[in-house]
Coordinates of C-alpha atoms in Angstrom, one line a residue:
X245 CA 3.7 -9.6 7.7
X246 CA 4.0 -7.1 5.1
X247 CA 6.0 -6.3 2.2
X248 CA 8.2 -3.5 0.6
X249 CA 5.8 -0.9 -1.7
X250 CA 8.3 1.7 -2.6
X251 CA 9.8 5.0 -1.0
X252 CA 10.7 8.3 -1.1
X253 CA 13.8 9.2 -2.9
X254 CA 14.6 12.7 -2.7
X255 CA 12.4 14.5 -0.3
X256 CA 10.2 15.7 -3.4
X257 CA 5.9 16.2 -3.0
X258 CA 3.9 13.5 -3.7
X259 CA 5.2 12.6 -7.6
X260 CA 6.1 9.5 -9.0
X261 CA 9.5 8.1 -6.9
X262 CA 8.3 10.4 -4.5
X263 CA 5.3 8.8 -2.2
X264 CA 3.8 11.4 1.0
X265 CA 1.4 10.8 3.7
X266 CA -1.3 13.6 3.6
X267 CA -3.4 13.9 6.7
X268 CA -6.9 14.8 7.2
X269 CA -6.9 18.3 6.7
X270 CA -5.0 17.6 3.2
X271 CA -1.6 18.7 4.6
X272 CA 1.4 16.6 3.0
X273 CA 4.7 15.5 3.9
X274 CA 7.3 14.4 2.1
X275 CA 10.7 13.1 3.7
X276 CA 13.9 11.9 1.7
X277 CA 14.5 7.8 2.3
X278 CA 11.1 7.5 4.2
X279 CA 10.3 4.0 2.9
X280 CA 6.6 2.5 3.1
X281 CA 5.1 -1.1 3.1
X282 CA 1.9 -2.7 2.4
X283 CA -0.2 -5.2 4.8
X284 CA -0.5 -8.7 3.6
X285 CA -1.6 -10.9 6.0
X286 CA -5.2 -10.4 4.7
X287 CA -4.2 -12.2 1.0
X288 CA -4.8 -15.6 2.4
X289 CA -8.1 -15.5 2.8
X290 CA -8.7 -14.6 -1.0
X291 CA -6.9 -17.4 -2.1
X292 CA -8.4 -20.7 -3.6
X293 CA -7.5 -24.2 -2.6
X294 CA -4.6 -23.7 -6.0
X295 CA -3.5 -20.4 -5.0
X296 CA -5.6 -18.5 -7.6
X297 CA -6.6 -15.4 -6.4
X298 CA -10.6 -14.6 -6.0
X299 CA -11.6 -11.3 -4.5
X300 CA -15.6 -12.7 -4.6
X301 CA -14.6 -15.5 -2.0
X302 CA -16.8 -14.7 1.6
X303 CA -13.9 -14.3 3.8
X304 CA -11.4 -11.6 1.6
X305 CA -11.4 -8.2 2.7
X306 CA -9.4 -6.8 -0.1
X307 CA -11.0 -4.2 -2.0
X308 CA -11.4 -5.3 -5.8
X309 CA -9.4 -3.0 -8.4
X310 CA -12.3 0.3 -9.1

């Protein structure tokens, strides 16, 4: 399962509207319409018995806004 995050609408570098990939040795790419998504199936586990969210709860794996 995952869900839409945004993509890239002209081809432009890594801006706003304009999401890369960089690899390891810092190199970027930037294609026009390249779309990219976000993993969700680890949300469950951070939710509480009435849906609220909790990032403290044992079992979540997401990492807590920095």
């Amino acid at each position: 399962m995952g869900i839409h995050n945004t993509h890239n609408e002209s081809g432009g570098p890594c801006t706003d509207d304009n999401p890369c990939e960089v690899d390891g040795e810092g190199d970027e790419t930037s294609l026009p319409g390249r779309a990219y998504g976000q993993r969700v199936h680890m949300i469950g586990a951070c939710l509480t018995a009435g849906s609220a969210l909790d990032l403290s709860r044992a079992e979540c794996t997401l990492t807590p806004a920095a």
